[in-house]
XYZ file of C-alpha atoms in Angstrom:
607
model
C 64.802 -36.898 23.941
C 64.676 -36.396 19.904
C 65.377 -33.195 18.532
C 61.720 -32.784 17.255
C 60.204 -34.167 20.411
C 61.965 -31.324 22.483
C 60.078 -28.849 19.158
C 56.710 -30.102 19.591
C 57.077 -30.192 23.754
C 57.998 -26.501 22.835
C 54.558 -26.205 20.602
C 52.513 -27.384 23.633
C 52.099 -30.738 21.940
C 51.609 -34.115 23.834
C 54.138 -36.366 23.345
C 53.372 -39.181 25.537
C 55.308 -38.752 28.410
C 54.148 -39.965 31.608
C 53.329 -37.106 34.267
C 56.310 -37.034 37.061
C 55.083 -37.567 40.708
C 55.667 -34.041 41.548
C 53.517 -32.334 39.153
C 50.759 -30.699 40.684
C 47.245 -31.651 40.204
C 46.428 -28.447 38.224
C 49.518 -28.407 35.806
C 48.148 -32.482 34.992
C 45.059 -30.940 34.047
C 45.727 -28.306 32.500
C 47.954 -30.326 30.404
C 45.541 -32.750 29.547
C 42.974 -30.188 28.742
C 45.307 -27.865 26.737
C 47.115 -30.035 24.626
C 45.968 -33.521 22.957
C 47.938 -33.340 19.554
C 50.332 -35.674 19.041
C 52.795 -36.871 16.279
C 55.413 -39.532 15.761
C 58.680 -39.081 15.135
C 61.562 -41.327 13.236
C 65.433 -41.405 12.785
C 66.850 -42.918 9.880
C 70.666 -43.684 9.116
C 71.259 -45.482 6.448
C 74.410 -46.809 4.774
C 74.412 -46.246 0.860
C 76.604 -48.113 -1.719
C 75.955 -47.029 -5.412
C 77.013 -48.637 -8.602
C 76.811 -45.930 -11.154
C 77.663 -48.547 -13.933
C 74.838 -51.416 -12.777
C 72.399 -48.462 -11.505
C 72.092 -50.775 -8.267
C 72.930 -50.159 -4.904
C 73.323 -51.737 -1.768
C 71.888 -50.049 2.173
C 71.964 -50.635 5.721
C 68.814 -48.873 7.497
C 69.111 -48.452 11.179
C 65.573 -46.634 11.825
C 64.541 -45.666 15.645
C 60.433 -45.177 15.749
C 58.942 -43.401 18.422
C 55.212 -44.230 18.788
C 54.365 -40.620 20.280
C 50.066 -41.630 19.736
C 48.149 -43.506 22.550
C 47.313 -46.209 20.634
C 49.189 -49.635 20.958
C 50.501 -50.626 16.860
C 50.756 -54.101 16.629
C 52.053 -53.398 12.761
C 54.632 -51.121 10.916
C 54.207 -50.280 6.999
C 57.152 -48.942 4.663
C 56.891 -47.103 0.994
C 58.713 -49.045 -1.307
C 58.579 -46.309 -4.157
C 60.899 -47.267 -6.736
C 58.703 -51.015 -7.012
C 55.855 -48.787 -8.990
C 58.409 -48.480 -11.730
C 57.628 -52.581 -13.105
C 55.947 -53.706 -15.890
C 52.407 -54.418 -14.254
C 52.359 -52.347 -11.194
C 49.215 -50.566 -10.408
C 51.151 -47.218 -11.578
C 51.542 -48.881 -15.015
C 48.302 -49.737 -15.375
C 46.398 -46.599 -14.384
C 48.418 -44.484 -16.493
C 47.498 -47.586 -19.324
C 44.197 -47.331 -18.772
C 43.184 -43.868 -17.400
C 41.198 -41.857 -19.973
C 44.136 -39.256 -20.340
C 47.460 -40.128 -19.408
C 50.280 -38.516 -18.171
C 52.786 -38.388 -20.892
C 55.548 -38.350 -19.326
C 54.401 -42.372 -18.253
C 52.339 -43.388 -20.891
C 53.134 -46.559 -21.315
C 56.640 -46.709 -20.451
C 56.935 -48.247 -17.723
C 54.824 -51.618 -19.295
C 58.350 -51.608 -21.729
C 61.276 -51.480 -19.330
C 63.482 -54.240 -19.720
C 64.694 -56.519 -16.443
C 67.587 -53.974 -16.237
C 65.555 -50.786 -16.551
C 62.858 -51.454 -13.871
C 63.250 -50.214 -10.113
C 63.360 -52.162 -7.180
C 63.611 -52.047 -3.507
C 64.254 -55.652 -1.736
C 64.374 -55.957 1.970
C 66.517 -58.830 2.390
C 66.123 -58.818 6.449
C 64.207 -56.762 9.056
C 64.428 -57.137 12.472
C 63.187 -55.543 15.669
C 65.105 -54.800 18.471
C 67.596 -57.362 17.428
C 64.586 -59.647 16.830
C 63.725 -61.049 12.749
C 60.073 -60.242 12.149
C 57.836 -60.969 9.294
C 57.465 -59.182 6.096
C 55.753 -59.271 2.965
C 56.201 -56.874 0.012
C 52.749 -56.119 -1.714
C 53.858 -53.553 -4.406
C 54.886 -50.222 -3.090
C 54.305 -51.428 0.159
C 56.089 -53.525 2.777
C 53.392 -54.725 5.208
C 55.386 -55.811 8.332
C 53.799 -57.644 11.442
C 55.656 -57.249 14.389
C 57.319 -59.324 17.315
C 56.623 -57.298 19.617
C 53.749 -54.285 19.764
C 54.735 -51.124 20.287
C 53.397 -49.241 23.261
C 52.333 -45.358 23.413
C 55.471 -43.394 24.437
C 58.211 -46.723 23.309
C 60.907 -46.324 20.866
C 61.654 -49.399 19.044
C 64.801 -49.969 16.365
C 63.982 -51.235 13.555
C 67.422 -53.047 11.300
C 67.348 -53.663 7.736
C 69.807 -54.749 5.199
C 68.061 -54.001 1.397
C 69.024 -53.814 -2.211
C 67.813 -51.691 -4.826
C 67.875 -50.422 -8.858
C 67.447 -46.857 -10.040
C 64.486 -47.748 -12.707
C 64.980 -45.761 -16.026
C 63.578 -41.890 -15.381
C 59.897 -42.327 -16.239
C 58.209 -40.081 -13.421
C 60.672 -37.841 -10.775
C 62.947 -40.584 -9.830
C 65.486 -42.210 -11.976
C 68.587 -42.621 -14.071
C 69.186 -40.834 -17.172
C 66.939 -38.508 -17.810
C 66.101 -36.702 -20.654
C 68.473 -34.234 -20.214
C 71.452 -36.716 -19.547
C 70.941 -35.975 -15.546
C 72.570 -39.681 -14.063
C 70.680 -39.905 -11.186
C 67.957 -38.516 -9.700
C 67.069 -39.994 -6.281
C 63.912 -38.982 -4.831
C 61.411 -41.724 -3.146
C 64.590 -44.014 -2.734
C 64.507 -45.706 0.164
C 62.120 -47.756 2.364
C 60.574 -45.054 3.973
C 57.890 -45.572 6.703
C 54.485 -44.892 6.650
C 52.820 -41.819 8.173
C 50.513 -43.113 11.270
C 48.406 -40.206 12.639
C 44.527 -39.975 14.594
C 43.488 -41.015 11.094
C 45.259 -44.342 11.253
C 48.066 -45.711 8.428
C 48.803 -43.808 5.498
C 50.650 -46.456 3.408
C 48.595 -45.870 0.380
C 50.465 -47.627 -2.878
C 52.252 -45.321 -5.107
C 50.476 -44.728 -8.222
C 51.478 -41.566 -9.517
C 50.231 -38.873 -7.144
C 52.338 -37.630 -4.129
C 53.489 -38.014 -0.288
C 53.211 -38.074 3.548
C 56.309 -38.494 6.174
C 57.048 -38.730 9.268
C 59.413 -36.136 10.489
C 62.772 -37.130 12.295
C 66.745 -36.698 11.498
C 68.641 -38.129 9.145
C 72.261 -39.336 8.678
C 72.761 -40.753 4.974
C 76.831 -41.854 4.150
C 76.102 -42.181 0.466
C 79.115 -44.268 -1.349
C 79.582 -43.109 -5.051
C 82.582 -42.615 -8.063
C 84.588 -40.390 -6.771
C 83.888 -38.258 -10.025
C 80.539 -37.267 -9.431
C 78.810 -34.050 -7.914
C 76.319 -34.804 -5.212
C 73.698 -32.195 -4.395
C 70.352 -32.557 -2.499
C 68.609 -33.244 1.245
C 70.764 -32.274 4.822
C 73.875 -30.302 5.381
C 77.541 -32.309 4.432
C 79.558 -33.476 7.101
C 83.612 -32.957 6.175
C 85.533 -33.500 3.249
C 84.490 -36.714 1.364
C 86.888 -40.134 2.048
C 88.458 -41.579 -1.137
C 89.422 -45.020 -1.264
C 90.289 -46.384 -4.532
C 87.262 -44.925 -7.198
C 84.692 -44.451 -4.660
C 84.395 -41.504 -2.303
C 81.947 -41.502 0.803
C 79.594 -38.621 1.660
C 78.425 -38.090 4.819
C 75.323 -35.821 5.574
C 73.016 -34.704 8.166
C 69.598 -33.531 7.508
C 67.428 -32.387 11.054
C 63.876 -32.241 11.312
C 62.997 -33.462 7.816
C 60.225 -36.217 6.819
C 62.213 -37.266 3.851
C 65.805 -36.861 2.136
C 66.425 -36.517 -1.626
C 69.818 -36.370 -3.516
C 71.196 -36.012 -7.341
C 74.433 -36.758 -8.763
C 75.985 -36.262 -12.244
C 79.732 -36.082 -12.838
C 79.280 -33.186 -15.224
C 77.289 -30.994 -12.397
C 78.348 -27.077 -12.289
C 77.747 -26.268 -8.743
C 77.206 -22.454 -8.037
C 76.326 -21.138 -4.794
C 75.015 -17.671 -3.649
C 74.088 -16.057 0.080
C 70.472 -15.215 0.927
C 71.298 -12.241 3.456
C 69.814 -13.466 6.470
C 69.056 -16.553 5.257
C 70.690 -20.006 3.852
C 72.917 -20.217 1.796
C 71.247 -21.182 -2.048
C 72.920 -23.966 -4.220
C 72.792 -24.544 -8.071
C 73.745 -27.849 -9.639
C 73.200 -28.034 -13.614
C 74.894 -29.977 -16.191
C 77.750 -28.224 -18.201
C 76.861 -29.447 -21.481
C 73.564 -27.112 -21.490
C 73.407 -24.832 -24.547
C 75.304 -21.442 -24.195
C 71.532 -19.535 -23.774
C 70.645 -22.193 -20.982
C 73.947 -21.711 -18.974
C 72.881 -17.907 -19.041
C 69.674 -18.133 -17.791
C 70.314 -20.812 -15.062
C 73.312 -18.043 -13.894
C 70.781 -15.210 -14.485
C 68.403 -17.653 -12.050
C 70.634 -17.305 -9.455
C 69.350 -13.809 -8.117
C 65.915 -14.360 -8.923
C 65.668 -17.468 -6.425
C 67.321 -14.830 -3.561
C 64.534 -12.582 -4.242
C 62.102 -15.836 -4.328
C 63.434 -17.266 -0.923
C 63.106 -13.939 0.630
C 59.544 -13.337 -0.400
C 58.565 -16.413 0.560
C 60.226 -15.991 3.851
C 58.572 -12.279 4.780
C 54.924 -13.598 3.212
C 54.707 -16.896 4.970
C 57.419 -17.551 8.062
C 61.213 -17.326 8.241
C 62.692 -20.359 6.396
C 64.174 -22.594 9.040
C 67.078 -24.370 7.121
C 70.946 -23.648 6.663
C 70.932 -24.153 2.597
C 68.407 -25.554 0.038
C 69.387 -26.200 -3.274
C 67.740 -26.277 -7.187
C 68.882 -28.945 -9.032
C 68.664 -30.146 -12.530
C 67.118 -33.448 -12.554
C 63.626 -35.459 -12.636
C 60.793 -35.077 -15.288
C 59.887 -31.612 -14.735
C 59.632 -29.879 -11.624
C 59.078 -31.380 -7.770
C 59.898 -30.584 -4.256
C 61.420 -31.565 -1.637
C 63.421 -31.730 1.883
C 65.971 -28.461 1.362
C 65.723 -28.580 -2.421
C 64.080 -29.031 -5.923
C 64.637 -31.066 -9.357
C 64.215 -29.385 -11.848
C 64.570 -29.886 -15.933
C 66.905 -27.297 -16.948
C 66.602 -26.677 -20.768
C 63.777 -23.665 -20.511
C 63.246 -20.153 -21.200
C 64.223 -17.826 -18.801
C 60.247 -17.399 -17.608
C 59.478 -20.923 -17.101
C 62.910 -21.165 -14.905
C 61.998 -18.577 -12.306
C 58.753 -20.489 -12.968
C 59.082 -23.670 -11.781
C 61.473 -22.582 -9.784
C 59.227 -20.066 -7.634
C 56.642 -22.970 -7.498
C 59.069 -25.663 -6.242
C 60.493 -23.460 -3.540
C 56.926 -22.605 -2.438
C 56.550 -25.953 -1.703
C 59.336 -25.858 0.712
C 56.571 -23.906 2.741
C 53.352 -26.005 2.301
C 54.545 -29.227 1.273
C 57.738 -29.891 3.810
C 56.978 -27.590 6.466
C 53.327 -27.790 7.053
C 53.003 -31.089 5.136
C 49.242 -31.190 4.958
C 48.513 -34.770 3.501
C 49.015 -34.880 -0.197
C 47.218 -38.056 -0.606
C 43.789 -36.207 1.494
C 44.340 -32.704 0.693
C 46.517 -32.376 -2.650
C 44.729 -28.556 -3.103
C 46.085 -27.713 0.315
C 49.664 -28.180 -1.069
C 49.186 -27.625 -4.604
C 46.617 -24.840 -4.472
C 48.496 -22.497 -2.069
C 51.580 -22.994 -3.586
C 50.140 -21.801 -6.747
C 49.299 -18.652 -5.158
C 52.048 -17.863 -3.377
C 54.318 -18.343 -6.208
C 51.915 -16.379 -8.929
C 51.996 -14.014 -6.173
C 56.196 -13.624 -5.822
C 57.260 -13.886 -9.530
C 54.641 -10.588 -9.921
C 56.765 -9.063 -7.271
C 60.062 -9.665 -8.064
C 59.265 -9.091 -11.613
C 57.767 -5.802 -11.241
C 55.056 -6.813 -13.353
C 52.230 -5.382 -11.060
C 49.263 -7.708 -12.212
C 45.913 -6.662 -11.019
C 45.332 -10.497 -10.216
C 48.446 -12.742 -10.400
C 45.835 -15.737 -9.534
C 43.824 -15.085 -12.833
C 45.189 -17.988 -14.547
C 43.881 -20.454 -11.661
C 40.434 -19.057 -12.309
C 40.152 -19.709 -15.610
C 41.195 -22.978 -15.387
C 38.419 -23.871 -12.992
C 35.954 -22.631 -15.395
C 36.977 -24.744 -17.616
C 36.865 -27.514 -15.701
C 33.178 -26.459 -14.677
C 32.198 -26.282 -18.069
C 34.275 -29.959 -18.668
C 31.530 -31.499 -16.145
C 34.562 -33.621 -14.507
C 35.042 -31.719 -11.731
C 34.752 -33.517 -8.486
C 34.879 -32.708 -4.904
C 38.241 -31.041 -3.686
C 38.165 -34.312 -0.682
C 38.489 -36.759 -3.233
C 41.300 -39.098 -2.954
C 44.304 -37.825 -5.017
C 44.578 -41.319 -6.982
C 40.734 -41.575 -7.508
C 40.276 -38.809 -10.252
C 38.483 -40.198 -13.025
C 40.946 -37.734 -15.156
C 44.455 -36.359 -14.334
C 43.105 -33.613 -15.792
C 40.623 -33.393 -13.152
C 43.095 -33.852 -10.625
C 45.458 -31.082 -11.920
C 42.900 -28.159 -12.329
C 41.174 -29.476 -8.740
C 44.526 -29.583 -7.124
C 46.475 -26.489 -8.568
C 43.917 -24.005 -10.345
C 40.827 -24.628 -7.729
C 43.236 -24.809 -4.607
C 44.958 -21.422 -5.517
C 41.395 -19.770 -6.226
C 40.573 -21.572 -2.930
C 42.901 -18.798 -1.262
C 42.451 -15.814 -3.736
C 38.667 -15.576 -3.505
C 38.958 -16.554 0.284
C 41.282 -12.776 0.457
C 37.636 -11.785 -1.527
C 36.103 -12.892 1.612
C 37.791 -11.554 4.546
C 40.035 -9.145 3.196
C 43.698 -9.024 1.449
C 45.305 -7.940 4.391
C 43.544 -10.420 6.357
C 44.304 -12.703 4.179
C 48.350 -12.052 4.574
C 47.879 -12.048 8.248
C 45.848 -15.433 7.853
C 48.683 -17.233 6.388
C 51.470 -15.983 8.605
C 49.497 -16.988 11.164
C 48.698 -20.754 9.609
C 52.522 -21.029 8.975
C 53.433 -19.997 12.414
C 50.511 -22.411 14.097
C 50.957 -25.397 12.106
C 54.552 -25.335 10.579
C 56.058 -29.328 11.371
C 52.300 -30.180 12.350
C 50.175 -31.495 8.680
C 47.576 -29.433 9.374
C 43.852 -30.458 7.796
C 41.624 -28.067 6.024
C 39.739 -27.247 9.325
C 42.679 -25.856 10.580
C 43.464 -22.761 7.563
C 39.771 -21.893 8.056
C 40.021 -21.827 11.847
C 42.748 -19.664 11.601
C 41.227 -17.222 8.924
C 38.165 -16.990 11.408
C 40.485 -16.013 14.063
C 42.232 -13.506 12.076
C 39.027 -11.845 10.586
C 36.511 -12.860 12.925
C 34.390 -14.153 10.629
C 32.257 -17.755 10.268
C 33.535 -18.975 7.650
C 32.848 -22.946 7.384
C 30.208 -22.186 5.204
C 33.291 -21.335 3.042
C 35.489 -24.226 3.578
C 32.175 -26.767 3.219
C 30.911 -25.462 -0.477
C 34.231 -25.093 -1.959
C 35.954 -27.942 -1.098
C 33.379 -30.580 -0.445
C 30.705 -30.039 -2.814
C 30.990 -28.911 -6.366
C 28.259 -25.931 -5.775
C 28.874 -23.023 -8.319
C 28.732 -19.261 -7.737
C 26.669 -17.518 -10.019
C 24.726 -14.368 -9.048
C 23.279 -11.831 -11.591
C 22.172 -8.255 -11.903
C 18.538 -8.749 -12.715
C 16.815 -5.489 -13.053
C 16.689 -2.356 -11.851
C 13.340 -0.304 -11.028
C 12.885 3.816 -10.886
C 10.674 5.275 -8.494
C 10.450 9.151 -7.496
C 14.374 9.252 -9.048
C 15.441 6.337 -6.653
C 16.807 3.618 -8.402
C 16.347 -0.087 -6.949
C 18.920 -2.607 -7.768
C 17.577 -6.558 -8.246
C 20.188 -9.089 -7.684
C 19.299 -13.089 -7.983
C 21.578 -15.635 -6.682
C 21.079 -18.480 -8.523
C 23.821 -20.781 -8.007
C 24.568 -22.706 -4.807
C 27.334 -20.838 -3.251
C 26.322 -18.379 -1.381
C 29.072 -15.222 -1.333
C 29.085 -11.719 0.023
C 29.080 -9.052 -2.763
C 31.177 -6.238 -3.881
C 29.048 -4.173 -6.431
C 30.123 -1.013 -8.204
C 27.976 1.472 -10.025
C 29.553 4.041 -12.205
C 27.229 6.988 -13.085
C 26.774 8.528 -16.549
C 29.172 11.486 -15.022
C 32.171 9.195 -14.477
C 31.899 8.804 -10.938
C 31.972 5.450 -8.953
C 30.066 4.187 -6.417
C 31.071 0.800 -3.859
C 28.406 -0.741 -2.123
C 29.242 -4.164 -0.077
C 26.052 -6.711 0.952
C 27.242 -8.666 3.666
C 26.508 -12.604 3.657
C 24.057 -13.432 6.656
C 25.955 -16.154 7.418
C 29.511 -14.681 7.926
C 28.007 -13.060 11.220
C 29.713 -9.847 10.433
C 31.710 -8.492 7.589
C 35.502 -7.807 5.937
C 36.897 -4.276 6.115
C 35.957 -2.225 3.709
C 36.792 1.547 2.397
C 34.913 4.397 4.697
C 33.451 5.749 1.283
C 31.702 2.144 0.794
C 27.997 1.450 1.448
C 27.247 -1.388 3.451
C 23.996 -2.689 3.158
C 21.785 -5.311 4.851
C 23.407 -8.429 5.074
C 21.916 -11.112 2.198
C 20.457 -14.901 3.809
C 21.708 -17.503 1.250
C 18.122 -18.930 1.345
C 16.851 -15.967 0.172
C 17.055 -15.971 -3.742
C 16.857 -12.546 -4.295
C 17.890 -9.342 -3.163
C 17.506 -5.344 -3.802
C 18.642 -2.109 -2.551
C 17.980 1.266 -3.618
C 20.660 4.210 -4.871
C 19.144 7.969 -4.692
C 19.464 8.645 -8.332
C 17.584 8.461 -11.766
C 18.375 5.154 -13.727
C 19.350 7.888 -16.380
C 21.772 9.058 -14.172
C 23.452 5.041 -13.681
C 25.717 3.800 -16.584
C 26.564 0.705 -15.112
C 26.047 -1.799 -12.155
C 28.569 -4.574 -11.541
C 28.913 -7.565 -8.958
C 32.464 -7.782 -8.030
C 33.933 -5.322 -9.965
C 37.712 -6.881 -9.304
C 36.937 -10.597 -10.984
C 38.140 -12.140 -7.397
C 35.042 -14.312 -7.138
C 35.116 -17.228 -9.345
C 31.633 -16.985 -10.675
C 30.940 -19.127 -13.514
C 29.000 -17.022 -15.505
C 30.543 -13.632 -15.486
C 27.954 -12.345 -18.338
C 25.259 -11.803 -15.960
C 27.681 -9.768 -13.782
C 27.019 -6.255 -15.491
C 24.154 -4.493 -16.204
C 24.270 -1.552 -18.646
């Protein structure tokens, strides 16, 4: 049984298997009561020949499939990534014809040259021995089979393709602008993600990914003169014959594998204690100040993988590795590219952001494609959250950046619904803000909600539920409810499928016999529990906390805070009284701490 089959048995997950005879009636049940997930699984080795003069290579793909769902698949679907990266491709037009493109692509890709472009061709495919049909249609290879494939079969899928490293235009490529040779993410025919939802083999157009996890073995054939860093664990001492050396490496329970190579790599290494061991690959020819900072780095990501590791869950891998390479900054299996020509902030940076990802992107792997905030958003957090703490800089909000980029994008009048389809964003700047800023406040104001500490415990919890499951939105909620107590779908519904606003206001206040009452209008959409403060004319403070009706109970609060009567979102309005002379109140102020993203903070105070 695969390695990840023998995990999820261990998670309580249904993996297809056929009851024995001698199972008892009751442990049937209370299988098929307990446990209906399921996932499927896939092992890839591959066979790589590069030609770091032509940019081409040549691979052998021996790919085992187990079809761990009940449903009978009469089809299979591969990526065929590096195909965007042609003049015409539906990743060159967008980016052509979006309102605001990404410059980075602009309209590169609509110039390369014959030599320049990327390509993957599958020259033959079989099944089980067995040549089956196939048809490339852009990213995708749509492939009908000979033979369906039943719930609980493993099938071996054969193929013999060739392939071109397209000039570096967006994460993948060859010589970047840094002078990185190759950077080889999204190489490979890689097959499409089949879940309860159905296929995932949405064409590549510039967003990001979904993989099935399995193990890898990749013997990558290279000059013998370049440094090889990326995906898996290497097995030996490389074989030299001639110019050309062999690498051989393993990567377990991953749903992808990424590698760079340069033959003017330094390659550093340094110990987590307790934890993998951290790589470094950047090119020698950096400026002097450069070198420094990617040495100074070095620490700094120790600190990062620890935090990340005590915040969220133990990281589960023997090594992971940041490499200069790519356009900028992405994640994946075990490691990072990275461009490496920054200041020493924007290193730790990107760097704290990429390694996040190790967390939400390739261990929970929520569906980027579906739920880009889920990814994006909480890895925005997280990381705002560590570089504060290991660089001592104590911000009363680390997240305050990723609120004021969603009131900008309120004010824009682009914003759409968090559910929208990554590629269908009418803007990418839509799509950034939505996925990154309104994701990370996603998390912040949801700690606003139910608590900080709750909050911590929430994601522990999330990371030890769902890690090497792709866990939906439903499924962070369910577990903050769990962890708090609360209802909270009322949460999960506004801010992520609707574009309702918060906005509630001090109206007025009212004297009567020296007892002050307090008027407070919600008037947007979103309803929200409130934190209010009133500081008297003698410097004292006073918290009061309404809970929301609808929450069916309320976060833990400081003894010394009043809580009132909870507030019914249908109900527009809403007072309470304080036992002292309005002369006596300086000022009153709804959410005192700025960790609810109401869009019209002027309204907040009243003087």
């Amino acid at each position: 049984m695969k390695k990840l089959l023998l995990l999820v048995t261990a998670f309580g997950i249904l993996t297809g298997c056929k009851s024995t005879k001698t199972m008892t009636a009751t442990t049937a049940n209370q299988t098929k009561t307990q446990s209906t997930y399921w996932q499927q699984h896939v092992d890839y080795k591959m066979d790589i020949d590069m030609d770091v003069n032509t940019y081409q290579y040549k691979g052998k793909q021996t790919l085992v499939y187990t079809n761990n769902s009940p449903d009978v698949l009469d089809r299979v679907y591969y990526h065929l990534y590096f195909n965007a990266f042609q003049p015409g491709s539906e990743m060159d037009v967008r980016s052509r014809t979006i309102a605001d493109p990404d410059r980075r692509v602009g309209d590169r890709i609509s110039k390369l040259a014959p030599n320049e472009i990327g390509y993957i061709k599958v020259n033959s495919l079989k099944q089980d021995g067995k040549t089956i049909n196939h048809e490339t249609v852009g990213t995708v290879l749509e492939v009908a089979l000979a033979k369906p494939i039943q719930p609980g079969q493993s099938v071996t899928f054969t193929m013999d393709f060739d392939a071109q490293v397209p000039k570096q235009i967006r994460r993948s490529g060859r010589d970047n602008a840094e002078g990185v040779a190759l950077s080889m993410t999204q190489w490979y025919p890689k097959l499409a993600e089949y879940d309860f939802e159905g296929w995932h083999a949405h064409p590549y157009i510039g967003r990001e990914f979904h993989g099935v996890w399995g193990d890898f073995e990749v013997n990558l054939t290279i000059d013998k003169n370049y440094v090889v860093g990326g995906t898996g664990y290497q097995q030996g001492e490389a074989e030299v014959k001639g110019n050309k050396k062999t690498l051989r490496f393993k990567a377990p329970k991953v749903h992808d594998f990424t590698w760079a190579a340069d033959p003017d790599y330094i390659h550093d290494t340094m110990q987590v204690p307790n934890g993998p061991m951290l790589n470094f690959y950047y090119k020698k020819d950096l400026p002097a100040e450069n070198l420094q900072f990617w040495k100074d780095l070095q620490p700094k990501t120790v600190q990062l993988m620890q935090y990340f590791s005590e915040n969220i869950g133990k990281y589960p891998y023997d090594q992971y590795s940041v490499i200069q390479g790519g356009d900028g900054g992405m994640e994946y299996a075990m490691c990072t590219l990275i461009t490496g020509k920054r200041k020493f902030g924007s290193l730790v940076g990107v760097t704290a952001h990429e390694l996040a990802h190790t967390w939400f992107q390739f261990l929970l792997a929520t569906n980027e494609a579906k739920h880009e905030w889920m990814d994006e958003g909480f890895t925005s957090y997280i990381s705002d959250y560590a570089v504060d703490a290991i660089n001592n800089t104590n911000l009363k909000n680390p997240a305050a950046g990723a609120y004021n980029g969603y009131y900008y994008l309120v004010k824009s009048g682009k914003e759409k619904p968090q559910t929208t389809h990554a590629d269908r964003y009418d803007t990418n700047m839509a799509y950034g803000i939505t996925a990154y800023n309104k994701g990370s406040v996603f998390l912040s104001q949801l700690g606003y909600v139910i608590g900080k500490e709750n909050l911590k415990q929430t994601l522990k919890k999330y990371f030890d539920d769902f890690a090497f499951k792709h866990p939906r939105p439903i499924d962070i909620i369910r577990t903050a409810e769990k962890v708090s107590g609360l209802e909270l779908n009322w949460y999960l519904t506004d801010w992520t499928q609707t574009t309702n606003t918060i906005d509630y206001a001090v109206a007025s206040t009212e004297e009567n016999n020296s007892i002050t009452t307090v008027n407070l209008e919600r008037k947007g959409l979103m309803p929200m529990p409130l934190d209010i403060e009133v500081e008297y004319t003698d410097g004292t403070k006073e918290q009061f906390y309404i809970p929301l009706q609808m929450m069916r109970g309320e976060k833990p609060v400081a003894t010394t805070t009043k809580v009132l009567n909870d507030w019914a979102w249908a109900m527009p309005n809403y007072s309470f009284s304080i036992s002292k002379a309005k002369n006596m109140i300086k000022s009153i102020t709804i959410d005192p701490n700025q960790l609810m993203a109401d869009v019209d903070k002027t309204n907040n105070t009243l003087n």
